[in-house]
């Protein structure tokens, strides 16, 4: 989480009227995500949201709710994956078993579910999964721990940086369509883009 931003007064949403209607709807939905899940169980959603908070080092509930909702929508979608390694199950199985594995590893090592552990122990569990230092039993007999971690990290970070609040913090001006960029020379910015001094 950004403790401070180079763009403290910048709000990408202030320019939303410049975007086409379809883009406005997509970005508005990210600002106010649903809390209903179509694939994840409530327990899985809490586990994922807890892990996401650690992966992006952010505790803001609106951002974490969006991340969880985005992953849930991806998992519930009938659209397939573009590619995956041999031996790695489909994303739905990978997440279902991987989130179960997070809790199993937490209970085996620390006698509590992942979401209930102190932050240091949660980080320990994530590190063990990332490095594949978990027993290949239970959920980890069904899915490779390292592959689950890679997929979750990719999905969480991608969702995080697609949230308009994060765009504002990093000075990303959001969609340029339909107005486009005019000042493309090095060091120049368009009037609607973030300025380093925060204006």
XYZ file of N, CA and C in Angstrom:
597
model
N 0.842 -1.179 0.000
C 0.000 0.000 0.000
C 0.884 1.237 0.000
N 0.498 2.189 -0.757
C 1.260 3.429 -0.822
C 1.028 4.236 0.448
N 2.098 4.448 1.225
C 2.004 5.279 2.424
C 1.780 6.728 2.005
N 2.419 7.094 0.907
C 2.216 8.417 0.340
C 2.331 8.282 -1.171
N 1.692 9.181 -1.844
C 1.687 9.141 -3.297
C 2.380 10.387 -3.836
N 2.984 10.255 -4.987
C 3.534 11.432 -5.659
C 2.398 12.291 -6.228
N 1.189 11.740 -6.195
C 0.026 12.403 -6.791
C -1.124 12.445 -5.780
N -0.932 13.054 -4.605
C -1.934 12.969 -3.538
C -3.296 13.573 -3.872
N -3.346 14.556 -4.734
C -4.638 15.171 -5.039
C -5.207 14.702 -6.374
N -4.536 13.758 -7.010
C -4.988 13.281 -8.322
C -6.065 12.219 -8.162
N -7.140 12.369 -8.913
C -8.227 11.387 -8.911
C -8.596 11.090 -10.356
N -8.238 9.909 -10.811
C -8.495 9.529 -12.201
C -9.987 9.577 -12.521
N -10.836 9.318 -11.536
C -12.281 9.304 -11.763
C -12.812 10.689 -12.132
N -12.105 11.734 -11.778
C -12.544 13.095 -12.108
C -12.682 13.294 -13.616
N -12.002 12.471 -14.390
C -12.048 12.578 -15.853
C -12.965 11.539 -16.498
N -13.781 10.863 -15.713
C -14.567 9.748 -16.271
C -15.552 10.180 -17.358
N -15.958 11.418 -17.362
C -16.888 11.866 -18.411
C -16.222 11.910 -19.790
N -14.910 11.879 -19.810
C -14.169 11.875 -21.078
C -14.108 10.484 -21.705
N -14.439 9.457 -20.937
C -14.366 8.079 -21.428
C -15.665 7.710 -22.131
N -15.619 6.702 -22.967
C -16.854 6.237 -23.596
C -17.707 5.515 -22.546
N -18.990 5.358 -22.843
C -19.941 4.816 -21.867
C -19.559 3.423 -21.377
N -19.118 2.575 -22.272
C -18.741 1.209 -21.903
C -17.587 1.211 -20.889
N -16.587 2.025 -21.142
C -15.437 2.118 -20.236
C -15.859 2.671 -18.884
N -16.731 3.695 -18.885
C -17.221 4.263 -17.624
C -17.898 3.199 -16.775
N -18.716 2.352 -17.404
C -19.418 1.297 -16.661
C -18.436 0.305 -16.047
N -17.426 -0.079 -16.818
C -16.436 -1.043 -16.324
C -15.683 -0.473 -15.124
N -15.200 0.755 -15.255
C -14.411 1.354 -14.177
C -15.295 1.660 -12.968
N -16.533 2.087 -13.194
C -17.452 2.344 -12.079
C -17.712 1.069 -11.286
N -17.830 -0.045 -11.974
C -18.051 -1.330 -11.296
C -16.852 -1.694 -10.418
N -15.672 -1.324 -10.834
C -14.477 -1.595 -10.031
C -14.471 -0.765 -8.751
N -15.059 0.427 -8.820
C -15.115 1.293 -7.635
C -16.110 0.787 -6.601
N -17.134 0.064 -7.035
C -18.180 -0.441 -6.140
C -18.475 -1.898 -6.471
N -17.565 -2.803 -6.141
C -17.766 -4.208 -6.520
C -18.883 -4.870 -5.721
N -19.472 -5.897 -6.320
C -20.470 -6.705 -5.623
C -19.768 -7.523 -4.550
N -20.516 -7.880 -3.521
C -19.938 -8.757 -2.507
C -20.464 -10.178 -2.640
N -21.338 -10.400 -3.598
C -21.848 -11.748 -3.853
C -20.846 -12.481 -4.738
N -20.640 -13.753 -4.455
C -19.697 -14.544 -5.236
C -20.423 -15.665 -5.957
N -19.982 -15.930 -7.174
C -20.602 -16.992 -7.974
C -19.808 -18.287 -7.929
N -18.525 -18.220 -7.642
C -17.703 -19.428 -7.587
C -17.171 -19.685 -6.180
N -16.565 -18.696 -5.586
C -15.958 -18.863 -4.270
C -17.003 -19.025 -3.177
N -16.719 -19.895 -2.219
C -17.547 -19.987 -1.021
C -17.184 -18.802 -0.127
N -18.020 -18.464 0.849
C -17.648 -17.368 1.755
C -16.292 -17.603 2.439
N -16.031 -18.830 2.855
C -14.752 -19.147 3.507
C -13.588 -18.953 2.536
N -13.745 -19.409 1.302
C -12.693 -19.239 0.293
C -12.453 -17.760 -0.005
N -13.533 -16.984 -0.059
C -13.401 -15.549 -0.340
C -12.605 -14.851 0.760
N -12.861 -15.208 2.012
C -12.120 -14.616 3.130
C -10.647 -15.014 3.063
N -10.389 -16.281 2.756
C -9.003 -16.754 2.647
C -8.274 -16.021 1.526
N -8.922 -15.899 0.372
C -8.310 -15.200 -0.762
C -8.078 -13.731 -0.435
N -9.061 -13.083 0.167
C -8.928 -11.662 0.487
C -7.794 -11.436 1.487
N -7.645 -12.344 2.437
C -6.560 -12.239 3.414
C -5.209 -12.385 2.728
N -5.091 -13.372 1.848
C -3.838 -13.568 1.106
C -3.558 -12.366 0.207
N -4.589 -11.857 -0.451
C -4.423 -10.704 -1.345
C -3.888 -9.496 -0.586
N -4.391 -9.280 0.610
C -3.934 -8.160 1.426
C -2.427 -8.222 1.664
N -1.922 -9.431 1.888
C -0.483 -9.604 2.110
C 0.306 -9.461 0.810
N -0.233 -9.990 -0.270
C 0.485 -9.969 -1.549
C 0.664 -8.558 -2.099
N -0.317 -7.689 -1.866
C -0.213 -6.312 -2.367
C 0.081 -5.309 -1.251
N 0.197 -5.809 -0.028
C 0.485 -4.968 1.137
C -0.494 -3.799 1.231
N -1.768 -4.140 1.234
C -2.823 -3.131 1.288
C -3.959 -3.674 2.145
N -4.530 -2.829 2.984
C -5.616 -3.283 3.858
C -6.950 -2.599 3.555
N -7.016 -1.821 2.495
C -8.262 -1.110 2.179
C -9.313 -2.091 1.677
N -10.418 -2.142 2.388
C -11.461 -3.120 2.110
C -12.063 -2.962 0.722
N -12.243 -1.730 0.246
C -12.835 -1.549 -1.081
C -11.947 -2.134 -2.175
N -10.646 -1.977 -2.044
C -9.712 -2.524 -3.034
C -9.670 -4.044 -2.930
N -9.593 -4.570 -1.711
C -9.530 -6.022 -1.514
C -10.823 -6.704 -1.938
N -11.953 -6.049 -1.707
C -13.235 -6.603 -2.151
C -13.259 -6.699 -3.666
N -12.762 -5.671 -4.336
C -12.700 -5.719 -5.799
C -11.795 -6.851 -6.277
N -10.627 -7.006 -5.675
C -9.707 -8.071 -6.084
C -10.390 -9.426 -5.965
N -11.024 -9.668 -4.825
C -11.699 -10.950 -4.599
C -12.821 -11.149 -5.603
N -13.598 -10.101 -5.847
C -14.701 -10.190 -6.804
C -14.183 -10.445 -8.217
N -13.104 -9.790 -8.585
C -12.528 -9.970 -9.921
C -12.069 -11.418 -10.121
N -11.371 -11.963 -9.145
C -10.919 -13.356 -9.245
C -12.125 -14.283 -9.300
N -13.137 -14.014 -8.480
C -14.346 -14.839 -8.485
C -15.018 -14.825 -9.859
N -15.142 -13.648 -10.462
C -15.754 -13.553 -11.792
C -14.951 -14.329 -12.829
N -13.634 -14.270 -12.723
C -12.772 -15.022 -13.641
C -13.003 -16.519 -13.483
N -13.118 -16.962 -12.242
C -13.313 -18.390 -11.976
C -14.704 -18.861 -12.391
N -15.699 -17.994 -12.296
C -17.068 -18.358 -12.662
C -17.310 -18.265 -14.167
N -16.426 -17.596 -14.872
C -16.599 -17.381 -16.309
C -16.401 -18.673 -17.100
N -17.236 -18.874 -18.127
C -17.046 -20.049 -18.982
C -15.877 -19.894 -19.958
N -15.294 -18.703 -20.008
C -14.158 -18.475 -20.898
C -12.959 -19.252 -20.359
N -12.333 -20.015 -21.219
C -11.199 -20.837 -20.808
C -9.918 -20.044 -20.663
N -8.861 -20.749 -20.302
C -7.555 -20.134 -20.152
C -6.817 -20.178 -21.483
N -5.947 -19.206 -21.697
C -5.204 -19.195 -22.954
C -4.132 -20.277 -22.971
N -3.523 -20.519 -21.824
C -2.524 -21.582 -21.747
C -2.261 -21.921 -20.287
N -1.769 -23.140 -20.046
C -1.299 -23.532 -18.727
C -0.333 -24.687 -18.893
N 0.519 -24.845 -17.912
C 1.545 -25.878 -17.970
C 0.932 -27.268 -17.897
N 1.634 -28.218 -18.462
C 1.242 -29.618 -18.346
C 1.301 -29.989 -16.867
N 0.279 -30.680 -16.404
C 0.246 -31.097 -15.009
C -0.403 -30.101 -14.072
N -0.737 -28.921 -14.582
C -1.410 -27.916 -13.759
C -2.894 -27.973 -14.093
N -3.751 -28.199 -13.095
C -5.181 -28.305 -13.378
C -5.791 -26.969 -13.797
N -7.029 -27.028 -14.276
C -7.736 -25.808 -14.672
C -7.839 -24.862 -13.482
N -8.033 -23.581 -13.801
C -7.986 -22.535 -12.775
C -8.975 -22.766 -11.636
N -10.153 -23.298 -11.940
C -11.142 -23.523 -10.889
C -10.633 -24.537 -9.862
N -10.079 -25.632 -10.356
C -9.536 -26.657 -9.458
C -8.311 -26.122 -8.727
N -7.469 -25.391 -9.437
C -6.263 -24.834 -8.834
C -6.616 -23.928 -7.653
N -7.594 -23.055 -7.845
C -8.001 -22.157 -6.759
C -8.721 -22.896 -5.637
N -9.667 -23.749 -5.982
C -10.431 -24.435 -4.936
C -9.499 -25.245 -4.041
N -8.610 -26.023 -4.656
C -7.685 -26.839 -3.868
C -6.591 -25.981 -3.224
N -6.138 -24.958 -3.928
C -5.088 -24.097 -3.389
C -5.534 -23.334 -2.154
N -6.745 -22.793 -2.182
C -7.261 -22.091 -1.006
C -7.481 -23.067 0.145
N -7.920 -24.275 -0.184
C -8.046 -25.321 0.839
C -6.665 -25.645 1.415
N -5.674 -25.722 0.529
C -4.310 -25.993 0.965
C -3.743 -24.917 1.878
N -4.092 -23.658 1.622
C -3.672 -22.571 2.512
C -4.152 -22.837 3.935
N -5.424 -23.212 4.059
C -5.975 -23.496 5.386
C -5.382 -24.766 5.988
N -5.204 -25.803 5.175
C -4.627 -27.048 5.691
C -3.205 -26.823 6.207
N -2.408 -26.092 5.456
C -1.037 -25.808 5.880
C -1.038 -24.958 7.145
N -1.936 -23.987 7.212
C -2.040 -23.126 8.396
C -2.420 -23.937 9.626
N -3.392 -24.824 9.461
C -3.821 -25.642 10.599
C -2.730 -26.620 11.029
N -2.032 -27.202 10.057
C -0.974 -28.159 10.386
C 0.203 -27.478 11.089
N 0.545 -26.286 10.641
C 1.713 -25.592 11.190
C 1.394 -24.710 12.396
N 0.193 -24.122 12.403
C -0.106 -23.112 13.425
C -1.444 -23.330 14.140
N -2.152 -24.395 13.818
C -3.410 -24.786 14.481
C -4.529 -23.753 14.366
N -4.585 -23.066 13.251
C -5.680 -22.120 12.997
C -5.818 -21.934 11.490
N -7.008 -21.514 11.065
C -7.216 -21.209 9.653
C -6.341 -20.026 9.246
N -6.032 -19.953 7.966
C -5.135 -18.917 7.444
C -5.585 -17.514 7.840
N -6.856 -17.206 7.664
C -7.356 -15.852 7.934
C -7.269 -15.479 9.412
N -7.196 -16.474 10.295
C -7.158 -16.211 11.734
C -5.740 -16.067 12.281
N -4.745 -16.341 11.476
C -3.356 -16.289 11.941
C -2.847 -14.856 12.039
N -1.861 -14.619 12.901
C -1.180 -13.321 12.889
C -0.429 -13.150 11.564
N -0.179 -11.916 11.202
C 0.436 -11.608 9.906
C 1.749 -12.363 9.676
N 2.601 -12.451 10.689
C 3.897 -13.119 10.531
C 3.707 -14.584 10.148
N 2.742 -15.250 10.774
C 2.479 -16.652 10.459
C 1.839 -16.798 9.081
N 0.984 -15.858 8.713
C 0.404 -15.880 7.362
C 1.503 -15.760 6.312
N 2.436 -14.857 6.540
C 3.552 -14.690 5.604
C 4.404 -15.954 5.540
N 4.585 -16.616 6.674
C 5.333 -17.874 6.709
C 4.641 -18.931 5.852
N 3.330 -19.042 5.991
C 2.570 -20.025 5.206
C 2.676 -19.703 3.714
N 2.503 -18.441 3.345
C 2.612 -18.062 1.931
C 4.006 -18.356 1.376
N 5.023 -18.101 2.161
C 6.394 -18.379 1.718
C 6.604 -19.871 1.500
N 6.070 -20.688 2.395
C 6.196 -22.145 2.249
C 5.492 -22.621 0.977
N 4.355 -22.041 0.680
C 3.618 -22.421 -0.531
C 4.357 -21.921 -1.775
N 4.826 -20.691 -1.726
C 5.563 -20.118 -2.862
C 6.784 -20.961 -3.228
N 7.474 -21.463 -2.222
C 8.705 -22.221 -2.458
C 8.467 -23.722 -2.563
N 7.208 -24.144 -2.421
C 6.889 -25.568 -2.533
C 7.308 -26.384 -1.329
N 7.501 -25.739 -0.195
C 7.916 -26.437 1.023
C 6.714 -26.864 1.853
N 5.789 -27.555 1.211
C 4.611 -28.087 1.898
C 4.526 -29.581 1.615
N 3.900 -30.296 2.539
C 3.754 -31.742 2.361
C 2.778 -32.018 1.227
N 3.118 -32.919 0.313
C 2.209 -33.230 -0.801
C 1.070 -34.146 -0.363
N 0.275 -33.640 0.570
C -0.887 -34.399 1.034
C -2.085 -33.467 1.054
N -3.270 -34.030 1.213
C -4.478 -33.219 1.209
C -4.618 -32.470 -0.102
N -4.854 -31.171 -0.012
C -5.027 -30.345 -1.216
C -3.770 -30.332 -2.075
N -2.615 -30.347 -1.443
C -1.358 -30.265 -2.197
C -1.039 -31.560 -2.933
N -1.788 -32.623 -2.674
C -1.657 -33.835 -3.487
C -2.442 -33.673 -4.790
N -3.368 -32.717 -4.806
C -4.221 -32.475 -5.974
C -3.659 -31.401 -6.907
N -3.012 -30.406 -6.326
C -2.482 -29.291 -7.119
C -1.070 -28.940 -6.654
N -0.211 -28.491 -7.570
C 1.137 -28.072 -7.173
C 1.099 -26.711 -6.466
N 1.633 -26.676 -5.256
C 1.575 -25.466 -4.433
C 2.206 -24.259 -5.126
N 3.368 -24.448 -5.726
C 4.059 -23.325 -6.370
C 3.240 -22.752 -7.527
N 2.588 -23.621 -8.282
C 1.777 -23.150 -9.416
C 0.550 -22.392 -8.926
N -0.042 -22.861 -7.828
C -1.168 -22.124 -7.245
C -0.707 -20.737 -6.823
N 0.425 -20.668 -6.142
C 0.921 -19.373 -5.681
C 1.164 -18.430 -6.859
N 1.797 -18.923 -7.910
C 2.068 -18.088 -9.095
C 0.779 -17.551 -9.702
N -0.218 -18.419 -9.841
C -1.498 -18.015 -10.436
C -2.184 -16.978 -9.558
N -2.234 -17.248 -8.250
C -2.884 -16.317 -7.336
C -2.160 -14.972 -7.341
N -0.839 -14.985 -7.283
C -0.071 -13.742 -7.289
C -0.342 -12.945 -8.567
N -0.314 -13.608 -9.706
C -0.583 -12.940 -10.983
C -1.973 -12.310 -10.989
N -2.976 -13.081 -10.595
C -4.356 -12.590 -10.638
C -4.585 -11.450 -9.655
N -4.033 -11.570 -8.455
C -4.222 -10.547 -7.426
C -3.542 -9.238 -7.832
N -2.308 -9.313 -8.275
C -1.581 -8.094 -8.651
C -2.216 -7.442 -9.885
N -2.643 -8.250 -10.848
C -3.314 -7.700 -12.037
C -4.589 -6.964 -11.651
N -5.382 -7.563 -10.772
C -6.620 -6.915 -10.328
C -6.312 -5.644 -9.539
N -5.320 -5.706 -8.689
C -4.948 -4.556 -7.859
C -4.630 -3.336 -8.725
N -3.812 -3.542 -9.730
C -3.408 -2.415 -10.569
C -4.440 -2.051 -11.637
N -5.590 -2.694 -11.612
C -6.671 -2.275 -12.504
C -7.745 -1.502 -11.735
N -7.511 -1.268 -10.446
C -8.465 -0.507 -9.632
C -8.177 0.993 -9.776
N -9.206 1.813 -9.998
C -8.975 3.246 -10.224
C -8.319 3.975 -9.053
N -8.520 3.513 -7.844
C -7.852 4.139 -6.704
C -6.334 3.961 -6.809
N -5.911 2.804 -7.252
C -4.484 2.541 -7.427
C -3.957 3.332 -8.628
N -4.757 3.433 -9.682
C -4.367 4.263 -10.827
C -4.024 5.677 -10.350
N -4.907 6.237 -9.513
C -4.686 7.600 -9.019
C -3.390 7.689 -8.226
N -3.129 6.689 -7.390
C -1.926 6.714 -6.554
C -0.642 6.656 -7.368
N -0.659 5.924 -8.469
C 0.564 5.793 -9.269
C 0.611 6.795 -10.420
N -0.426 7.635 -10.518
C -0.437 8.668 -11.543
C -0.840 8.202 -12.921
N -1.501 7.047 -12.987
C -1.965 6.548 -14.284
C -3.274 7.236 -14.635
N -3.354 7.782 -15.805
C -4.508 8.566 -16.218
C -5.711 7.779 -16.677
N -5.649 6.466 -16.598
C -6.780 5.658 -17.031
C -6.859 5.591 -18.544
N -7.998 5.152 -19.051
C -8.156 4.998 -20.497
C -8.025 6.343 -21.222
N -7.265 6.366 -22.265
C -7.099 7.590 -23.058
C -8.133 7.675 -24.173
N -8.848 6.589 -24.403
C -9.845 6.555 -25.470
C -11.112 7.234 -24.985
N -11.789 8.050 -25.729
C -11.553 8.375 -27.128
C -10.678 9.612 -27.351
N -10.312 10.329 -26.297
C -9.590 11.595 -26.507
C -8.161 11.414 -27.008
N -7.492 10.351 -26.585
C -6.128 10.072 -27.039
C -5.079 10.956 -26.386
N -3.843 10.579 -26.597
C -2.716 11.369 -26.096
C -2.267 12.343 -27.182
N -1.984 13.575 -26.786
C -1.521 14.589 -27.728
C -0.043 14.883 -27.494
N 0.332 15.064 -26.245
C 1.724 15.393 -25.905
C 2.492 14.097 -25.635
N 3.134 13.585 -26.652
C 3.832 12.307 -26.514
C 5.348 12.471 -26.392
N 5.830 13.703 -26.407
C 7.267 13.925 -26.266
C 7.689 13.637 -24.825
N 8.920 13.230 -24.648
C 9.441 12.890 -23.333
C 9.313 14.081 -22.385
N 8.752 13.819 -21.207
C 8.629 14.846 -20.183
C 7.363 15.673 -20.254
N 6.606 15.562 -21.320
C 5.369 16.332 -21.443
C 4.176 15.457 -21.078
N 3.171 16.077 -20.500
C 1.946 15.348 -20.166
C 0.748 16.132 -20.660
N -0.314 15.418 -20.939
C -1.557 16.075 -21.328
C -2.187 16.717 -20.099
N -3.052 17.717 -20.300
C -3.640 18.437 -19.169
C -4.406 17.539 -18.195
N -4.951 16.455 -18.686
C -5.750 15.575 -17.833
C -4.916 14.534 -17.088
N -3.623 14.445 -17.357
C -2.761 13.467 -16.688
C -2.261 13.995 -15.343
N -1.825 13.072 -14.489
C -1.301 13.434 -13.170
C 0.008 14.199 -13.312
N 0.196 15.138 -12.411
C 1.449 15.895 -12.366
C 2.209 15.479 -11.104
N 3.527 15.480 -11.170
C 4.360 15.059 -10.038
C 4.108 15.864 -8.772
N 3.750 17.121 -8.881
C 3.547 17.940 -7.687
C 2.196 17.692 -7.033
N 1.429 16.763 -7.580
C 0.161 16.392 -6.969
C -1.021 17.215 -7.405
N -0.863 18.065 -8.391
C -1.981 18.907 -8.831
C -2.722 18.259 -9.967
